[in-house]
Amino acid sequence: MKAKTLETLFHETLKDIYYAERKVLRALPKMARGAQSAELKSAFEQHKDETQGHVERLQQVFDLIGKPARGKTCPAIDGILEEGEEALEDFADSPALDASLVAAAQAVEHYEIARYGTLCRWAKTLGLTEAAKLLDATLQEEGATDKALTKIAEGSVNKAALMAA
Ligand code: FE
Ligand code: FE
């Protein structure tokens, strides 16, 4: 059996996040449609466009390591997104809907931040400077999205959730 090295681990994790990003890309329009606040709606729409860019950056990284862009089922993101869908159903038409959508979206962002942080460091260790730059660019956008969601939650959404229906 071939020894599994950091190179293998990097490639496997890249497939994991590639699967995740493409799934998130399909989930974001649903979340945007579900959101009640215009601010949250537009945050989801903006992040959908960014996510398209994340998918493209990952394709570039696959290219840089000479591998085809292919995903591998990631049960973690499947579970996180399932919870998001539950939030949409369970809190439909309730004042806490947006708060629950923000919570679901932040779980996605934190998952992505964990993955990109790891991948970026591994890329540096492997001497993949160009790949590290691409991964870091996405990492920054995920972090900014997470902060923007916190701002929206604190600005309006959480207070709205306090009101009785
Ligand atoms: Fe992303
Ligand atoms: Fe994201």
PDB file of C-alpha atoms and ligand atoms in Angstrom:
ATOM      1  CA  MET A   1       0.000   0.000   0.000  1.00  0.00           C
ATOM      2  CA  LYS A   2       1.232   3.452  -0.904  1.00  0.00           C
ATOM      3  CA  ALA A   3       2.047   5.630   2.108  1.00  0.00           C
ATOM      4  CA  LYS A   4      -0.531   8.326   2.664  1.00  0.00           C
ATOM      5  CA  THR A   5       1.331  11.598   2.954  1.00  0.00           C
ATOM      6  CA  LEU A   6       0.343  15.215   3.422  1.00  0.00           C
ATOM      7  CA  GLU A   7      -0.050  15.389  -0.345  1.00  0.00           C
ATOM      8  CA  THR A   8      -2.792  12.741  -0.210  1.00  0.00           C
ATOM      9  CA  LEU A   9      -4.427  14.445   2.735  1.00  0.00           C
ATOM     10  CA  PHE A  10      -4.384  17.783   0.906  1.00  0.00           C
ATOM     11  CA  HIS A  11      -5.994  16.267  -2.177  1.00  0.00           C
ATOM     12  CA  GLU A  12      -8.667  14.411  -0.168  1.00  0.00           C
ATOM     13  CA  THR A  13      -9.571  17.530   1.817  1.00  0.00           C
ATOM     14  CA  LEU A  14      -9.718  19.547  -1.383  1.00  0.00           C
ATOM     15  CA  LYS A  15     -12.304  17.072  -2.727  1.00  0.00           C
ATOM     16  CA  ASP A  16     -14.244  17.421   0.533  1.00  0.00           C
ATOM     17  CA  ILE A  17     -14.487  21.223   0.376  1.00  0.00           C
ATOM     18  CA  TYR A  18     -15.183  21.137  -3.382  1.00  0.00           C
ATOM     19  CA  TYR A  19     -18.231  18.954  -2.693  1.00  0.00           C
ATOM     20  CA  ALA A  20     -19.221  21.277   0.167  1.00  0.00           C
ATOM     21  CA  GLU A  21     -18.904  24.512  -1.842  1.00  0.00           C
ATOM     22  CA  ARG A  22     -21.017  23.185  -4.685  1.00  0.00           C
ATOM     23  CA  LYS A  23     -23.686  22.103  -2.240  1.00  0.00           C
ATOM     24  CA  VAL A  24     -23.609  25.474  -0.489  1.00  0.00           C
ATOM     25  CA  LEU A  25     -23.970  27.149  -3.890  1.00  0.00           C
ATOM     26  CA  ARG A  26     -27.277  25.319  -4.360  1.00  0.00           C
ATOM     27  CA  ALA A  27     -28.474  25.995  -0.794  1.00  0.00           C
ATOM     28  CA  LEU A  28     -27.855  29.773  -0.702  1.00  0.00           C
ATOM     29  CA  PRO A  29     -30.658  30.771  -3.116  1.00  0.00           C
ATOM     30  CA  LYS A  30     -33.098  28.806  -0.933  1.00  0.00           C
ATOM     31  CA  MET A  31     -31.848  30.625   2.145  1.00  0.00           C
ATOM     32  CA  ALA A  32     -32.110  33.986   0.350  1.00  0.00           C
ATOM     33  CA  ARG A  33     -35.699  33.212  -0.661  1.00  0.00           C
ATOM     34  CA  GLY A  34     -36.534  32.182   2.894  1.00  0.00           C
ATOM     35  CA  ALA A  35     -35.012  35.192   4.644  1.00  0.00           C
ATOM     36  CA  GLN A  36     -37.473  37.834   5.815  1.00  0.00           C
ATOM     37  CA  SER A  37     -35.109  40.762   6.266  1.00  0.00           C
ATOM     38  CA  ALA A  38     -33.948  42.474   3.083  1.00  0.00           C
ATOM     39  CA  GLU A  39     -30.486  42.848   4.562  1.00  0.00           C
ATOM     40  CA  LEU A  40     -30.147  39.119   5.218  1.00  0.00           C
ATOM     41  CA  LYS A  41     -31.577  38.285   1.807  1.00  0.00           C
ATOM     42  CA  SER A  42     -28.984  40.422   0.076  1.00  0.00           C
ATOM     43  CA  ALA A  43     -26.180  39.041   2.260  1.00  0.00           C
ATOM     44  CA  PHE A  44     -27.098  35.528   1.115  1.00  0.00           C
ATOM     45  CA  GLU A  45     -27.319  36.649  -2.506  1.00  0.00           C
ATOM     46  CA  GLN A  46     -23.935  38.351  -2.323  1.00  0.00           C
ATOM     47  CA  HIS A  47     -22.361  35.294  -0.739  1.00  0.00           C
ATOM     48  CA  LYS A  48     -23.840  33.096  -3.463  1.00  0.00           C
ATOM     49  CA  ASP A  49     -21.826  35.088  -6.012  1.00  0.00           C
ATOM     50  CA  GLU A  50     -18.719  34.790  -3.844  1.00  0.00           C
ATOM     51  CA  THR A  51     -19.301  31.058  -3.472  1.00  0.00           C
ATOM     52  CA  GLN A  52     -19.300  30.708  -7.253  1.00  0.00           C
ATOM     53  CA  GLY A  53     -15.844  32.273  -7.086  1.00  0.00           C
ATOM     54  CA  HIS A  54     -14.804  29.791  -4.363  1.00  0.00           C
ATOM     55  CA  VAL A  55     -15.750  26.891  -6.629  1.00  0.00           C
ATOM     56  CA  GLU A  56     -13.687  28.413  -9.440  1.00  0.00           C
ATOM     57  CA  ARG A  57     -10.679  28.983  -7.174  1.00  0.00           C
ATOM     58  CA  LEU A  58     -10.836  25.340  -6.084  1.00  0.00           C
ATOM     59  CA  GLN A  59     -10.865  24.302  -9.743  1.00  0.00           C
ATOM     60  CA  GLN A  60      -7.682  26.342 -10.169  1.00  0.00           C
ATOM     61  CA  VAL A  61      -6.116  24.591  -7.156  1.00  0.00           C
ATOM     62  CA  PHE A  62      -6.972  21.156  -8.621  1.00  0.00           C
ATOM     63  CA  ASP A  63      -5.351  22.369 -11.825  1.00  0.00           C
ATOM     64  CA  LEU A  64      -2.214  23.449  -9.956  1.00  0.00           C
ATOM     65  CA  ILE A  65      -1.760  19.954  -8.469  1.00  0.00           C
ATOM     66  CA  GLY A  66      -2.557  18.296 -11.787  1.00  0.00           C
ATOM     67  CA  LYS A  67      -5.729  16.559 -10.617  1.00  0.00           C
ATOM     68  CA  PRO A  68      -9.257  16.647 -12.035  1.00  0.00           C
ATOM     69  CA  ALA A  69     -11.731  18.814 -10.091  1.00  0.00           C
ATOM     70  CA  ARG A  70     -13.822  16.193  -8.369  1.00  0.00           C
ATOM     71  CA  GLY A  71     -15.749  16.226  -5.110  1.00  0.00           C
ATOM     72  CA  LYS A  72     -16.147  13.595  -2.451  1.00  0.00           C
ATOM     73  CA  THR A  73     -19.279  13.320  -0.314  1.00  0.00           C
ATOM     74  CA  CYS A  74     -18.799  15.295   2.880  1.00  0.00           C
ATOM     75  CA  PRO A  75     -21.243  14.119   5.575  1.00  0.00           C
ATOM     76  CA  ALA A  76     -20.408  17.148   7.736  1.00  0.00           C
ATOM     77  CA  ILE A  77     -21.723  19.728   5.271  1.00  0.00           C
ATOM     78  CA  ASP A  78     -24.677  17.475   4.422  1.00  0.00           C
ATOM     79  CA  GLY A  79     -25.646  17.534   8.099  1.00  0.00           C
ATOM     80  CA  ILE A  80     -25.125  21.271   8.504  1.00  0.00           C
ATOM     81  CA  LEU A  81     -27.240  22.026   5.435  1.00  0.00           C
ATOM     82  CA  GLU A  82     -29.918  19.589   6.563  1.00  0.00           C
ATOM     83  CA  GLU A  83     -30.190  21.571   9.776  1.00  0.00           C
ATOM     84  CA  GLY A  84     -30.547  24.730   7.696  1.00  0.00           C
ATOM     85  CA  GLU A  85     -33.454  23.194   5.790  1.00  0.00           C
ATOM     86  CA  GLU A  86     -35.039  22.171   9.069  1.00  0.00           C
ATOM     87  CA  ALA A  87     -34.713  25.768  10.262  1.00  0.00           C
ATOM     88  CA  LEU A  88     -36.561  26.956   7.157  1.00  0.00           C
ATOM     89  CA  GLU A  89     -39.382  24.491   7.785  1.00  0.00           C
ATOM     90  CA  ASP A  90     -39.637  24.632  11.562  1.00  0.00           C
ATOM     91  CA  PHE A  91     -39.462  28.422  11.800  1.00  0.00           C
ATOM     92  CA  ALA A  92     -41.377  29.305   8.638  1.00  0.00           C
ATOM     93  CA  ASP A  93     -43.455  32.471   9.215  1.00  0.00           C
ATOM     94  CA  SER A  94     -42.079  32.820  12.729  1.00  0.00           C
ATOM     95  CA  PRO A  95     -40.257  35.913  14.066  1.00  0.00           C
ATOM     96  CA  ALA A  96     -37.219  33.743  14.827  1.00  0.00           C
ATOM     97  CA  LEU A  97     -36.854  32.514  11.222  1.00  0.00           C
ATOM     98  CA  ASP A  98     -34.049  34.911  10.289  1.00  0.00           C
ATOM     99  CA  ALA A  99     -32.207  34.272  13.554  1.00  0.00           C
ATOM    100  CA  SER A 100     -32.296  30.566  12.836  1.00  0.00           C
ATOM    101  CA  LEU A 101     -31.132  31.132   9.250  1.00  0.00           C
ATOM    102  CA  VAL A 102     -28.179  33.205  10.470  1.00  0.00           C
ATOM    103  CA  ALA A 103     -27.267  30.427  12.902  1.00  0.00           C
ATOM    104  CA  ALA A 104     -27.384  27.835  10.122  1.00  0.00           C
ATOM    105  CA  ALA A 105     -25.365  30.035   7.764  1.00  0.00           C
ATOM    106  CA  GLN A 106     -22.710  30.702  10.400  1.00  0.00           C
ATOM    107  CA  ALA A 107     -22.314  26.957  10.956  1.00  0.00           C
ATOM    108  CA  VAL A 108     -21.569  26.684   7.222  1.00  0.00           C
ATOM    109  CA  GLU A 109     -19.064  29.566   7.330  1.00  0.00           C
ATOM    110  CA  HIS A 110     -17.290  28.140  10.366  1.00  0.00           C
ATOM    111  CA  TYR A 111     -16.989  24.781   8.653  1.00  0.00           C
ATOM    112  CA  GLU A 112     -15.501  26.476   5.596  1.00  0.00           C
ATOM    113  CA  ILE A 113     -13.149  28.582   7.709  1.00  0.00           C
ATOM    114  CA  ALA A 114     -11.860  25.401   9.395  1.00  0.00           C
ATOM    115  CA  ARG A 115     -11.295  23.689   6.061  1.00  0.00           C
ATOM    116  CA  TYR A 116      -9.665  26.627   4.279  1.00  0.00           C
ATOM    117  CA  GLY A 117      -7.458  27.440   7.258  1.00  0.00           C
ATOM    118  CA  THR A 118      -6.148  23.889   7.262  1.00  0.00           C
ATOM    119  CA  LEU A 119      -5.778  23.655   3.489  1.00  0.00           C
ATOM    120  CA  CYS A 120      -3.977  26.964   3.316  1.00  0.00           C
ATOM    121  CA  ARG A 121      -1.399  25.870   5.897  1.00  0.00           C
ATOM    122  CA  TRP A 122      -0.922  22.513   4.225  1.00  0.00           C
ATOM    123  CA  ALA A 123      -0.452  24.206   0.846  1.00  0.00           C
ATOM    124  CA  LYS A 124       2.315  26.339   2.336  1.00  0.00           C
ATOM    125  CA  THR A 125       3.994  23.278   3.873  1.00  0.00           C
ATOM    126  CA  LEU A 126       3.792  21.511   0.511  1.00  0.00           C
ATOM    127  CA  GLY A 127       5.392  24.501  -1.212  1.00  0.00           C
ATOM    128  CA  LEU A 128       2.219  25.199  -3.200  1.00  0.00           C
ATOM    129  CA  THR A 129       2.518  28.977  -2.970  1.00  0.00           C
ATOM    130  CA  GLU A 130      -0.009  29.803  -5.670  1.00  0.00           C
ATOM    131  CA  ALA A 131      -2.579  27.377  -4.229  1.00  0.00           C
ATOM    132  CA  ALA A 132      -2.024  28.836  -0.748  1.00  0.00           C
ATOM    133  CA  LYS A 133      -2.810  32.321  -2.110  1.00  0.00           C
ATOM    134  CA  LEU A 134      -6.055  31.146  -3.713  1.00  0.00           C
ATOM    135  CA  LEU A 135      -7.136  29.306  -0.564  1.00  0.00           C
ATOM    136  CA  ASP A 136      -6.311  32.294   1.601  1.00  0.00           C
ATOM    137  CA  ALA A 137      -8.354  34.613  -0.623  1.00  0.00           C
ATOM    138  CA  THR A 138     -11.405  32.415  -0.031  1.00  0.00           C
ATOM    139  CA  LEU A 139     -10.617  32.104   3.674  1.00  0.00           C
ATOM    140  CA  GLN A 140     -10.720  35.910   3.969  1.00  0.00           C
ATOM    141  CA  GLU A 141     -14.117  36.065   2.251  1.00  0.00           C
ATOM    142  CA  GLU A 142     -15.563  33.352   4.499  1.00  0.00           C
ATOM    143  CA  GLY A 143     -14.335  35.277   7.546  1.00  0.00           C
ATOM    144  CA  ALA A 144     -15.841  38.525   6.266  1.00  0.00           C
ATOM    145  CA  THR A 145     -19.160  36.768   5.638  1.00  0.00           C
ATOM    146  CA  ASP A 146     -19.168  35.357   9.144  1.00  0.00           C
ATOM    147  CA  LYS A 147     -18.589  38.845  10.586  1.00  0.00           C
ATOM    148  CA  ALA A 148     -21.269  40.365   8.346  1.00  0.00           C
ATOM    149  CA  LEU A 149     -23.764  37.760   9.575  1.00  0.00           C
ATOM    150  CA  THR A 150     -22.952  38.591  13.195  1.00  0.00           C
ATOM    151  CA  LYS A 151     -23.575  42.256  12.417  1.00  0.00           C
ATOM    152  CA  ILE A 152     -26.939  41.524  10.838  1.00  0.00           C
ATOM    153  CA  ALA A 153     -27.925  39.325  13.788  1.00  0.00           C
ATOM    154  CA  GLU A 154     -26.964  41.943  16.320  1.00  0.00           C
ATOM    155  CA  GLY A 155     -28.370  44.843  14.302  1.00  0.00           C
ATOM    156  CA  SER A 156     -31.911  43.636  13.705  1.00  0.00           C
ATOM    157  CA  VAL A 157     -32.529  39.945  13.346  1.00  0.00           C
ATOM    158  CA  ASN A 158     -32.126  38.866  16.969  1.00  0.00           C
ATOM    159  CA  LYS A 159     -34.306  41.683  18.238  1.00  0.00           C
ATOM    160  CA  ALA A 160     -36.983  40.812  15.711  1.00  0.00           C
ATOM    161  CA  ALA A 161     -36.855  37.231  16.969  1.00  0.00           C
ATOM    162  CA  LEU A 162     -37.727  38.409  20.469  1.00  0.00           C
ATOM    163  CA  MET A 163     -41.143  39.667  19.382  1.00  0.00           C
ATOM    164  CA  ALA A 164     -44.178  37.468  19.799  1.00  0.00           C
ATOM    165  CA  ALA A 165     -45.641  36.261  16.492  1.00  0.00           C
TER     166      ALA A 165
HETATM  167 FE    FE B   1     -17.221  29.258   0.362  1.00  0.00          FE
HETATM  168 FE    FE B   2     -19.041  30.649   2.692  1.00  0.00          FE
END
